[in-house]
């Protein structure tokens, strides 16, 4: 394998999975390798000129490295490279297979994948003249990798995409406006080829694909998300899904550091990841209490301790038992994590920060409240003030065209590079005056003096505090499912007469479902709890126990691809809506970003804007 395909495999399976299939050795294509002329070799490589040259040098001549080569390319190979292989007569009898595997995406979850374009924001949205080559290279690679998802899953989608909002005679169209259109055209080009090149590839549409960019929702990547999964990645120093914690050594002398992966194989993580942090903490306490009630030795220890025990006391008690099992190990791990999160929430005044964030989004707070917060809440970190100002900038971009924005940033004590991140929010700005379900809505409420940037959702009850916010993608997926995407904002490549403005969205009757609207309501009262029996769509019982095969029985799959980085709230929405719509929703993106990663990427962008006319395309 080459470096790229090694990464694909590491996302998809473990080394043990490969060796179980009878593979005795895995090697890097570019490292010096020992000749094994009695063994066959499998090549899984990208179809690049360099890789083909390396393969030819391995297998041609009198002394090939291996007996036979079975070659699998990760995406479609150019004809001239195939011709180059065919020209070498010594190599042809040694090739057992030459095939396009079409596997260039990275699964991050049972319903999520990335194309691993960490610099997509910088390369596609900053629009500096010297970046034009990077712009095209990034677009082409992203379209290729998205396409391989459909090739490997044998799905032929209706390709919906967000149209360039300024594409008319009177206004300039910037390169960043064109990104979803260009990606959709690239994907469509590959899909058209698959219909003739891949055996049993569908000839008619089998699913939906919606392509949007990060400008549809600038707030989701920055706002504090209060679910267990999002809080772990936002507040703890995690490396991807890797968490490091201290455990007592077996001899009891000193503690030692242990790495754990918070992934699907951990049943406790699987159950709690989409729960509100307060709910997760309650459930962990209940699980510990339940274990103690079932265990006689634990009951004996509880009797000695006397009184009601905290979750931490229960954890220590369980760890002291001889029946210390893997199950309790995992439970203890999550008790520790939830405890850490709750301490950080208190220390960083995150409930106050979170309340103001959501009040800004829903129009219950504005400039006056934000200034007052900066003056009175001295314990709030600079990072959280930055995030508040970025949300404010997304809602009020016009304030940052004058010195008002600069004064607010100075009041918050932001650094120079923090200010760059706030100012670069305008690179992702949408036209907020346009009122539609797909974008941000500007609404005036009789009881609200301030602008509401997002509509309240009134029928989905959640008594958890700070649960009002929802990603725009949630609304778009529901509209797509019903064939109700705004026609002035979204086109479909499959339509026989595509135009840049009004294209009827074609969805088959069988693909449409019309469930009741999934709404999220404003918080009622100050409750941090909800009834135990309510099913909010996030608990393991309501989503995660339904395997993806169940969704296949109902409706066609929905794929959504976000250019410029997706968020954990959007991945959660994909799981939630799969259960609600009875259709498997799969989220794809160039990357999966936590708030700090997204802010760093914004700082790397240039706010310089170029138009199509400047580039003479």
Coordinates of C-alpha atoms in Angstrom, one line a residue:
X1 CA 0.0 0.0 0.0
X2 CA 1.0 3.6 -0.4
X3 CA 0.6 6.2 2.4
X4 CA -2.8 7.2 1.3
X5 CA -4.3 3.7 1.1
X6 CA -2.7 2.7 4.4
X7 CA -4.7 5.5 5.9
X8 CA -7.9 4.3 4.2
X9 CA -7.3 0.8 5.6
X10 CA -6.6 2.0 9.1
X11 CA -10.0 3.8 9.1
X12 CA -11.8 0.7 7.8
X13 CA -10.3 -2.3 9.6
X14 CA -7.6 -3.5 12.1
X15 CA -4.4 -5.3 11.3
X16 CA -5.9 -8.5 12.8
X17 CA -8.7 -8.3 10.2
X18 CA -6.2 -8.3 7.4
X19 CA -4.0 -11.2 8.8
X20 CA -7.2 -13.3 9.4
X21 CA -7.8 -13.2 5.6
X22 CA -4.5 -15.0 5.1
X23 CA -2.2 -12.0 4.5
X24 CA 1.1 -12.6 6.2
X25 CA 2.9 -9.3 5.6
X26 CA 1.8 -5.7 5.1
X27 CA 4.4 -3.3 3.5
X28 CA 4.9 0.2 2.3
X29 CA 5.2 0.5 -1.4
X30 CA 8.0 3.1 -1.1
X31 CA 10.2 1.2 1.4
X32 CA 12.9 -1.3 0.4
X33 CA 11.3 -4.7 0.5
X34 CA 12.6 -8.3 0.6
X35 CA 12.0 -10.3 -2.5
X36 CA 9.4 -13.1 -1.9
X37 CA 9.2 -14.9 -5.3
X38 CA 7.2 -17.8 -3.9
X39 CA 4.4 -15.6 -2.7
X40 CA 1.6 -13.7 -4.4
X41 CA 1.1 -10.0 -3.6
X42 CA -1.9 -7.8 -3.3
X43 CA -1.4 -4.1 -4.3
X44 CA -3.9 -1.6 -3.0
X45 CA -2.7 1.7 -4.3
X46 CA -3.8 5.1 -5.7
X47 CA -3.7 5.2 -9.6
X48 CA -0.8 7.7 -9.8
X49 CA 2.1 7.7 -12.2
X50 CA 4.6 7.3 -9.4
X51 CA 2.7 4.2 -8.0
X52 CA 2.5 2.6 -11.4
X53 CA 6.3 3.1 -11.9
X54 CA 7.0 1.5 -8.5
X55 CA 4.7 -1.5 -9.3
X56 CA 6.4 -2.0 -12.7
X57 CA 9.8 -1.9 -11.1
X58 CA 8.7 -4.6 -8.6
X59 CA 7.2 -7.0 -11.1
X60 CA 9.1 -6.6 -14.4
X61 CA 12.4 -8.1 -15.6
X62 CA 14.0 -11.4 -14.8
X63 CA 13.7 -11.3 -11.0
X64 CA 10.3 -10.0 -9.9
X65 CA 9.7 -9.4 -6.2
X66 CA 6.6 -11.6 -6.1
X67 CA 5.1 -14.6 -7.8
X68 CA 2.0 -12.9 -9.0
X69 CA 0.5 -9.4 -8.4
X70 CA -3.2 -8.7 -7.8
X71 CA -3.5 -4.9 -8.3
X72 CA -6.5 -2.9 -6.9
X73 CA -6.6 0.9 -7.6
X74 CA -8.4 3.1 -5.0
X75 CA -10.1 5.1 -7.8
X76 CA -10.5 5.1 -11.6
X77 CA -7.1 4.9 -13.4
X78 CA -6.2 7.0 -16.5
X79 CA -6.0 5.1 -19.8
X80 CA -2.4 6.2 -20.5
X81 CA -1.3 4.5 -17.2
X82 CA -3.1 1.2 -18.2
X83 CA -1.3 1.5 -21.6
X84 CA 2.0 1.9 -19.8
X85 CA 1.4 -1.4 -17.9
X86 CA 0.4 -3.2 -21.1
X87 CA 3.5 -2.2 -22.9
X88 CA 5.7 -4.2 -20.6
X89 CA 5.4 -7.8 -22.0
X90 CA 7.3 -9.4 -19.1
X91 CA 4.8 -8.2 -16.6
X92 CA 1.5 -9.2 -18.2
X93 CA 1.6 -13.0 -17.3
X94 CA 2.5 -12.0 -13.7
X95 CA -0.7 -9.9 -13.2
X96 CA -3.5 -11.9 -11.5
X97 CA -5.9 -9.0 -11.3
X98 CA -6.0 -5.4 -12.4
X99 CA -9.1 -3.7 -11.0
X100 CA -10.6 -0.4 -9.8
X101 CA -11.5 -0.9 -6.2
X102 CA -13.2 2.6 -5.8
X103 CA -12.4 3.1 -2.1
X104 CA -11.1 6.5 -1.4
X105 CA -13.2 7.6 1.6
X106 CA -12.6 7.4 5.3
X107 CA -15.4 6.0 7.5
X108 CA -15.6 7.8 10.9
X109 CA -18.8 6.2 12.1
X110 CA -21.5 3.8 11.0
X111 CA -23.2 6.7 9.3
X112 CA -20.4 9.2 8.6
X113 CA -17.3 9.5 6.3
X114 CA -14.7 12.1 5.4
X115 CA -12.6 12.7 2.3
X116 CA -9.7 13.9 4.5
X117 CA -9.3 17.4 3.0
X118 CA -8.3 19.2 6.2
X119 CA -7.4 22.4 4.3
X120 CA -10.6 22.6 2.3
X121 CA -11.6 25.9 3.9
X122 CA -8.3 27.5 3.1
X123 CA -8.0 26.1 -0.5
X124 CA -11.6 26.5 -1.6
X125 CA -12.8 29.7 0.2
X126 CA -9.9 32.1 0.6
X127 CA -9.6 32.8 -3.2
X128 CA -6.1 34.2 -3.4
X129 CA -4.6 34.2 -6.9
X130 CA -1.7 31.8 -6.2
X131 CA -4.2 29.4 -4.7
X132 CA -6.1 28.7 -8.0
X133 CA -4.2 25.5 -8.7
X134 CA -4.9 24.3 -5.2
X135 CA -8.6 25.2 -5.6
X136 CA -8.9 23.0 -8.7
X137 CA -6.8 20.1 -7.3
X138 CA -8.9 20.1 -4.1
X139 CA -12.2 20.1 -6.0
X140 CA -11.1 17.3 -8.3
X141 CA -9.8 15.1 -5.5
X142 CA -12.9 15.7 -3.4
X143 CA -15.3 14.8 -6.2
X144 CA -13.3 11.6 -6.9
X145 CA -13.4 10.5 -3.3
X146 CA -17.1 11.3 -2.9
X147 CA -17.9 9.3 -6.0
X148 CA -16.1 6.2 -4.7
X149 CA -18.7 6.1 -1.9
X150 CA -21.4 5.5 -4.5
X151 CA -19.3 3.1 -6.5
X152 CA -18.5 0.9 -3.5
X153 CA -22.1 1.0 -2.2
X154 CA -23.6 0.5 -5.7
X155 CA -25.9 3.5 -5.3
X156 CA -26.8 6.0 -8.0
X157 CA -28.0 9.3 -6.4
X158 CA -30.1 12.2 -7.5
X159 CA -27.4 14.9 -7.1
X160 CA -28.9 18.0 -5.4
X161 CA -26.6 21.0 -4.8
X162 CA -26.7 24.5 -3.4
X163 CA -26.5 27.0 -6.3
X164 CA -24.2 30.0 -6.5
X165 CA -26.3 32.7 -4.9
X166 CA -25.0 35.6 -7.0
X167 CA -25.1 33.9 -10.4
X168 CA -26.8 36.5 -12.6
X169 CA -25.8 39.2 -15.0
X170 CA -25.8 42.1 -12.5
X171 CA -23.4 40.6 -9.9
X172 CA -19.9 39.0 -9.8
X173 CA -19.7 35.3 -9.0
X174 CA -16.8 34.4 -6.7
X175 CA -15.0 31.1 -6.9
X176 CA -16.3 30.2 -3.4
X177 CA -19.9 30.6 -4.6
X178 CA -19.2 28.0 -7.2
X179 CA -17.8 25.3 -5.0
X180 CA -21.0 23.1 -4.5
X181 CA -21.8 23.5 -8.2
X182 CA -18.3 22.3 -9.3
X183 CA -18.3 19.4 -6.8
X184 CA -21.7 18.3 -8.0
X185 CA -20.6 18.4 -11.7
X186 CA -17.4 16.4 -10.8
X187 CA -19.4 13.8 -8.9
X188 CA -22.0 13.6 -11.7
X189 CA -19.2 13.1 -14.3
X190 CA -17.9 10.0 -12.4
X191 CA -21.3 8.6 -11.8
X192 CA -22.0 8.8 -15.6
X193 CA -18.9 6.7 -16.2
X194 CA -19.7 4.2 -13.5
X195 CA -23.0 3.4 -15.3
X196 CA -21.0 1.8 -18.1
X197 CA -17.8 0.7 -16.3
X198 CA -19.0 -0.9 -13.1
X199 CA -20.9 -4.2 -13.3
X200 CA -24.3 -4.1 -11.8
X201 CA -24.1 -0.4 -11.2
X202 CA -27.7 1.0 -11.0
X203 CA -29.0 2.6 -14.2
X204 CA -31.7 4.6 -12.4
X205 CA -31.6 6.7 -9.2
X206 CA -31.6 4.7 -5.9
X207 CA -30.9 7.5 -3.3
X208 CA -30.5 11.2 -2.7
X209 CA -27.3 13.2 -2.4
X210 CA -27.3 16.8 -1.2
X211 CA -24.1 18.9 -1.6
X212 CA -23.7 22.0 0.5
X213 CA -20.8 24.0 1.9
X214 CA -20.0 25.4 5.3
X215 CA -21.8 28.7 4.6
X216 CA -25.2 27.1 5.1
X217 CA -24.5 27.1 8.9
X218 CA -21.6 29.1 10.2
X219 CA -22.8 28.8 13.8
X220 CA -22.9 24.9 14.2
X221 CA -19.0 24.6 14.2
X222 CA -18.5 27.2 16.9
X223 CA -21.4 27.0 19.4
X224 CA -21.1 24.8 22.5
X225 CA -22.9 21.5 21.8
X226 CA -24.1 19.9 25.0
X227 CA -24.2 16.2 24.1
X228 CA -21.6 13.8 25.7
X229 CA -19.8 13.1 22.4
X230 CA -19.4 16.7 21.4
X231 CA -18.4 17.8 24.9
X232 CA -15.7 15.2 25.2
X233 CA -14.1 16.4 21.9
X234 CA -14.6 20.1 22.7
X235 CA -13.4 20.2 26.3
X236 CA -11.0 17.3 26.8
X237 CA -7.5 17.1 25.2
X238 CA -8.3 14.2 22.9
X239 CA -6.3 13.1 19.9
X240 CA -9.1 12.1 17.4
X241 CA -11.1 9.5 19.4
X242 CA -8.2 8.7 21.7
X243 CA -8.5 9.6 25.4
X244 CA -5.7 9.2 27.9
X245 CA -6.6 8.6 31.5
X246 CA -4.8 7.5 34.7
X247 CA -5.5 4.1 36.2
X248 CA -4.1 2.4 39.3
X249 CA -1.4 -0.1 38.5
X250 CA -2.0 -3.8 39.2
X251 CA 0.4 -3.9 42.1
X252 CA -1.4 -0.8 43.6
X253 CA 1.8 1.3 43.9
X254 CA 1.4 4.1 41.4
X255 CA -1.0 5.2 38.7
X256 CA -0.2 4.7 35.1
X257 CA -1.5 6.3 31.9
X258 CA -3.7 4.3 29.6
X259 CA -5.0 5.1 26.2
X260 CA -8.6 4.2 25.3
X261 CA -10.6 4.7 22.1
X262 CA -14.1 6.2 22.4
X263 CA -15.6 4.3 19.5
X264 CA -18.5 2.0 18.5
X265 CA -17.0 -1.1 20.2
X266 CA -17.6 0.5 23.6
X267 CA -21.2 -0.2 24.5
X268 CA -21.4 2.5 27.2
X269 CA -20.1 5.1 24.7
X270 CA -22.5 3.9 22.0
X271 CA -25.4 4.4 24.4
X272 CA -24.5 7.8 25.8
X273 CA -22.7 9.6 23.1
X274 CA -25.8 11.5 21.8
X275 CA -27.2 12.1 25.2
X276 CA -27.2 15.5 26.9
X277 CA -24.2 15.7 29.4
X278 CA -26.6 16.0 32.4
X279 CA -28.6 12.9 31.1
X280 CA -25.4 11.0 30.6
X281 CA -24.2 11.8 34.2
X282 CA -27.6 10.6 35.6
X283 CA -27.5 7.4 33.5
X284 CA -24.0 6.6 34.7
X285 CA -25.0 7.0 38.3
X286 CA -28.0 4.7 37.7
X287 CA -25.8 2.1 36.1
X288 CA -23.4 2.1 39.0
X289 CA -26.2 1.9 41.5
X290 CA -27.8 -1.0 39.6
X291 CA -24.5 -2.9 39.6
X292 CA -24.1 -2.4 43.4
X293 CA -27.7 -3.6 43.9
X294 CA -27.0 -6.8 42.0
X295 CA -23.7 -7.5 43.8
X296 CA -23.6 -8.9 47.3
X297 CA -20.0 -7.9 48.0
X298 CA -20.8 -4.4 46.9
X299 CA -23.8 -4.2 49.1
X300 CA -21.6 -5.2 52.1
X301 CA -19.2 -2.4 51.3
X302 CA -22.1 0.0 51.0
X303 CA -23.5 -1.0 54.4
X304 CA -20.0 -0.3 55.9
X305 CA -19.9 3.1 54.3
X306 CA -23.4 4.1 55.4
X307 CA -25.6 6.8 53.9
X308 CA -26.1 7.7 50.2
X309 CA -23.1 7.4 48.0
X310 CA -21.9 9.6 45.2
X311 CA -21.2 8.2 41.7
X312 CA -17.5 8.5 42.5
X313 CA -17.9 6.5 45.8
X314 CA -19.8 3.8 43.9
X315 CA -17.0 3.7 41.3
X316 CA -14.2 3.2 43.9
X317 CA -16.3 0.5 45.6
X318 CA -16.9 -1.4 42.4
X319 CA -13.2 -1.2 41.4
X320 CA -12.2 -2.8 44.8
X321 CA -14.3 -5.9 44.0
X322 CA -12.6 -9.1 42.9
X323 CA -15.2 -9.4 40.1
X324 CA -13.7 -6.3 38.4
X325 CA -14.7 -6.9 34.8
X326 CA -14.3 -5.2 31.4
X327 CA -17.8 -3.9 31.7
X328 CA -17.1 -2.1 35.0
X329 CA -13.8 -0.9 33.6
X330 CA -15.7 0.9 30.8
X331 CA -18.3 2.2 33.2
X332 CA -15.6 3.6 35.5
X333 CA -13.9 5.3 32.6
X334 CA -17.1 7.1 31.6
X335 CA -17.8 8.1 35.2
X336 CA -14.4 9.7 35.3
X337 CA -14.9 11.5 31.9
X338 CA -18.4 12.8 32.9
X339 CA -17.0 14.0 36.2
X340 CA -14.2 15.9 34.4
X341 CA -16.7 17.5 32.0
X342 CA -18.9 18.7 34.8
X343 CA -16.0 20.3 36.6
X344 CA -14.9 22.1 33.4
X345 CA -18.5 23.3 32.8
X346 CA -18.5 24.8 36.3
X347 CA -15.0 26.3 36.2
X348 CA -15.5 27.9 32.8
X349 CA -19.0 29.2 33.5
X350 CA -20.2 27.3 30.4
X351 CA -23.8 27.4 31.4
X352 CA -23.8 31.2 31.2
X353 CA -21.8 31.2 28.0
X354 CA -24.1 28.6 26.5
X355 CA -27.2 30.5 27.5
X356 CA -25.9 33.7 25.8
X357 CA -24.9 31.8 22.7
X358 CA -28.4 30.4 22.2
X359 CA -30.0 33.7 23.1
X360 CA -28.0 35.4 20.4
X361 CA -29.0 32.8 17.8
X362 CA -32.7 32.9 18.7
X363 CA -32.9 36.7 19.0
X364 CA -33.3 36.9 22.8
X365 CA -30.0 38.8 23.2
X366 CA -28.0 41.3 21.1
X367 CA -25.2 43.8 21.2
X368 CA -26.1 45.3 24.6
X369 CA -26.3 41.9 26.3
X370 CA -23.0 40.8 24.8
X371 CA -21.2 43.9 25.8
X372 CA -22.6 43.6 29.3
X373 CA -21.5 40.0 29.5
X374 CA -17.9 40.9 28.5
X375 CA -17.9 43.6 31.2
X376 CA -19.3 41.5 34.0
X377 CA -18.3 37.9 33.4
X378 CA -14.5 38.2 34.1
X379 CA -14.1 34.5 34.7
X380 CA -14.9 33.6 31.1
X381 CA -11.9 32.5 29.0
X382 CA -10.7 34.4 25.9
X383 CA -11.5 31.3 23.8
X384 CA -15.1 31.4 24.9
X385 CA -15.3 35.2 24.3
X386 CA -13.9 34.5 20.8
X387 CA -16.6 31.9 20.1
X388 CA -19.3 34.3 21.3
X389 CA -18.0 37.0 19.0
X390 CA -17.8 34.6 16.1
X391 CA -21.5 33.7 16.6
X392 CA -22.3 37.5 16.8
X393 CA -20.3 38.1 13.6
X394 CA -22.2 35.3 11.8
X395 CA -25.5 37.0 12.8
X396 CA -24.4 40.6 12.3
X397 CA -21.7 40.7 9.6
X398 CA -22.4 44.3 8.9
X399 CA -21.1 45.3 12.4
X400 CA -17.7 44.2 11.4
X401 CA -17.5 46.5 8.3
X402 CA -17.2 49.5 10.7
X403 CA -15.1 50.0 13.8
X404 CA -18.0 48.7 16.0
X405 CA -16.7 45.1 15.6
X406 CA -13.1 46.1 16.3
X407 CA -14.2 47.8 19.6
X408 CA -16.1 44.8 20.7
X409 CA -13.1 42.5 20.0
X410 CA -10.9 44.8 22.0
X411 CA -13.4 44.8 24.9
X412 CA -13.3 41.0 24.8
X413 CA -9.4 41.1 25.0
X414 CA -9.0 39.1 21.7
X415 CA -5.5 38.6 20.3
X416 CA -4.6 39.7 16.7
X417 CA -5.1 36.2 15.3
X418 CA -8.4 35.8 17.2
X419 CA -9.5 38.9 15.3
X420 CA -8.5 37.3 12.0
X421 CA -10.8 34.4 12.8
X422 CA -13.8 36.7 13.5
X423 CA -13.2 38.8 10.4
X424 CA -12.8 35.7 8.2
X425 CA -16.4 34.6 9.2
X426 CA -17.4 36.9 6.3
X427 CA -15.8 34.4 3.9
X428 CA -18.6 32.1 4.8
X429 CA -21.4 34.6 4.9
X430 CA -24.7 33.9 3.3
X431 CA -27.3 36.5 2.3
X432 CA -29.2 36.6 5.6
X433 CA -32.0 38.8 4.1
X434 CA -33.1 35.9 2.1
X435 CA -35.8 34.1 4.1
X436 CA -36.0 30.4 3.5
X437 CA -35.8 27.2 5.4
X438 CA -32.5 26.2 3.9
X439 CA -30.5 29.2 5.0
X440 CA -30.6 31.4 8.0
X441 CA -33.9 33.1 8.6
X442 CA -34.3 36.7 9.6
X443 CA -37.6 36.9 11.5
X444 CA -39.3 39.5 13.6
X445 CA -41.3 38.4 16.6
X446 CA -43.9 40.6 18.2
X447 CA -42.3 39.9 21.6
X448 CA -38.7 40.1 20.4
X449 CA -36.9 43.4 19.6
X450 CA -33.8 41.6 18.2
X451 CA -33.3 39.7 15.1
X452 CA -33.7 35.9 15.4
X453 CA -31.1 34.1 13.3
X454 CA -32.9 30.7 13.5
X455 CA -36.5 29.7 13.9
X456 CA -37.7 28.2 17.1
X457 CA -38.9 24.7 16.7
X458 CA -42.1 24.4 18.7
X459 CA -43.2 20.7 18.7
X460 CA -40.2 18.7 19.8
X461 CA -40.1 18.9 23.5
X462 CA -36.8 18.7 25.4
X463 CA -36.7 19.9 29.0
X464 CA -32.9 19.8 29.0
X465 CA -31.3 23.3 29.4
X466 CA -29.4 24.6 26.4
X467 CA -31.1 22.2 23.9
X468 CA -32.7 24.8 21.7
X469 CA -30.0 25.0 19.1
X470 CA -30.2 22.6 16.1
X471 CA -28.0 22.5 13.0
X472 CA -29.5 23.9 9.7
X473 CA -28.6 20.6 8.1
X474 CA -31.3 18.9 10.2
X475 CA -34.0 21.1 8.5
X476 CA -32.5 20.6 5.1
X477 CA -32.5 16.8 5.4
X478 CA -36.2 16.8 6.3
X479 CA -36.9 19.1 3.3
X480 CA -35.0 16.8 1.0
X481 CA -36.8 13.7 2.3
X482 CA -40.1 15.4 1.4
X483 CA -38.9 16.8 -1.9
X484 CA -39.3 20.3 -0.6
X485 CA -35.8 21.9 -1.0
X486 CA -36.2 25.6 -1.9
X487 CA -36.1 25.6 -5.7
X488 CA -34.4 29.0 -5.9
X489 CA -31.5 27.7 -3.8
X490 CA -31.0 24.1 -4.9
X491 CA -30.6 22.4 -8.3
X492 CA -30.6 18.8 -9.2
X493 CA -28.0 17.4 -11.7
X494 CA -30.4 14.6 -12.8
X495 CA -33.0 17.0 -14.1
X496 CA -33.1 16.8 -18.0
X497 CA -32.9 20.6 -18.4
X498 CA -30.8 22.1 -15.6
X499 CA -30.6 25.8 -15.3
X500 CA -28.9 27.9 -12.7
X501 CA -32.0 29.2 -11.0
X502 CA -35.2 27.3 -10.9
X503 CA -35.1 23.6 -11.3
X504 CA -37.8 21.3 -10.0
X505 CA -36.4 18.8 -7.6
X506 CA -37.1 15.3 -8.9
X507 CA -37.8 12.7 -6.3
X508 CA -39.7 9.5 -6.8
X509 CA -42.9 9.0 -4.9
X510 CA -41.5 5.8 -3.3
X511 CA -38.6 7.8 -2.0
X512 CA -40.7 10.4 -0.3
X513 CA -42.0 10.1 3.2
X514 CA -44.1 12.7 5.0
X515 CA -43.5 12.3 8.7
X516 CA -44.5 14.9 11.2
X517 CA -42.0 17.8 11.5
X518 CA -39.1 17.1 13.8
X519 CA -38.9 20.3 15.8
X520 CA -36.8 21.4 18.7
X521 CA -38.5 23.7 21.2
X522 CA -37.2 26.6 23.2
X523 CA -36.2 25.7 26.7
X524 CA -39.0 25.8 29.2
X525 CA -38.0 27.0 32.6
X526 CA -34.5 26.3 34.0
X527 CA -34.8 22.6 34.2
X528 CA -31.6 20.5 33.7
X529 CA -33.6 17.3 33.5
X530 CA -36.4 15.7 31.5
X531 CA -38.8 12.8 32.2
X532 CA -36.9 9.6 32.2
X533 CA -39.3 7.9 29.9
X534 CA -39.3 10.4 27.1
X535 CA -37.7 9.4 23.8
X536 CA -35.9 12.4 22.3
X537 CA -34.4 10.4 19.4
X538 CA -30.9 10.5 20.9
X539 CA -31.0 7.6 23.4
X540 CA -29.5 4.2 22.4
X541 CA -32.9 2.6 22.6
X542 CA -34.4 5.0 20.0
X543 CA -31.6 5.1 17.4
X544 CA -28.6 2.9 18.0
X545 CA -30.3 -0.4 18.5
X546 CA -31.9 -0.2 15.0
X547 CA -29.2 -1.5 12.7
X548 CA -28.7 0.1 9.3
X549 CA -30.3 -2.9 7.7
X550 CA -33.6 -1.9 9.3
X551 CA -33.5 1.5 7.4
X552 CA -33.0 -0.3 4.1
X553 CA -36.4 -2.0 4.5
X554 CA -38.1 1.5 4.6
X555 CA -36.9 4.2 2.3
X556 CA -34.0 5.1 0.0
X557 CA -30.8 6.4 1.6
X558 CA -30.0 10.1 2.0
X559 CA -26.4 11.2 1.6
X560 CA -25.4 14.8 2.7
X561 CA -22.0 16.2 1.9
X562 CA -20.7 19.3 3.7
X563 CA -17.7 21.0 2.0
X564 CA -15.5 22.7 4.6
X565 CA -15.9 20.5 7.6
X566 CA -18.9 18.9 9.4
X567 CA -19.7 19.0 13.1
X568 CA -20.6 16.5 15.7
X569 CA -24.1 18.0 16.0
X570 CA -24.6 17.3 12.3
X571 CA -23.4 13.7 12.7
X572 CA -25.8 13.3 15.6
X573 CA -28.6 14.7 13.4
X574 CA -27.9 12.0 10.8
X575 CA -28.4 9.3 13.4
X576 CA -31.5 10.9 14.8
X577 CA -33.2 11.5 11.5
X578 CA -32.4 7.9 10.3
X579 CA -34.7 6.7 13.1
X580 CA -37.3 9.4 12.5
X581 CA -37.5 9.3 8.7
X582 CA -37.0 5.5 8.5
X583 CA -34.3 6.2 5.9
X584 CA -30.6 5.8 6.5
X585 CA -29.0 9.2 6.6
X586 CA -25.2 9.3 5.8
X587 CA -23.2 12.4 6.5
X588 CA -20.0 13.1 4.5
X589 CA -17.6 16.0 4.7
X590 CA -14.1 17.1 3.8
X591 CA -13.3 16.7 7.6
X592 CA -15.0 16.4 11.0
X593 CA -14.1 19.5 13.0
X594 CA -14.3 20.3 16.7
X595 CA -14.7 24.0 17.5
X596 CA -10.9 24.7 18.1
X597 CA -10.0 22.9 14.8
X598 CA -12.6 25.0 12.9
X599 CA -11.3 28.3 14.5
X600 CA -7.7 27.4 13.6
X601 CA -8.7 26.7 10.0
X602 CA -10.5 30.1 9.9
X603 CA -7.3 31.8 11.1
X604 CA -5.4 30.2 8.2
X605 CA -7.8 31.7 5.6
X606 CA -7.2 34.9 3.7
X607 CA -10.1 37.3 3.5
X608 CA -9.0 38.4 0.1
X609 CA -11.7 37.9 -2.5
X610 CA -11.3 37.1 -6.1
X611 CA -14.0 36.9 -8.8
X612 CA -14.3 34.6 -11.8
X613 CA -13.5 37.6 -14.0
X614 CA -10.2 38.2 -12.3
X615 CA -9.1 34.7 -13.2
X616 CA -10.1 34.9 -16.9
X617 CA -11.5 31.3 -16.9

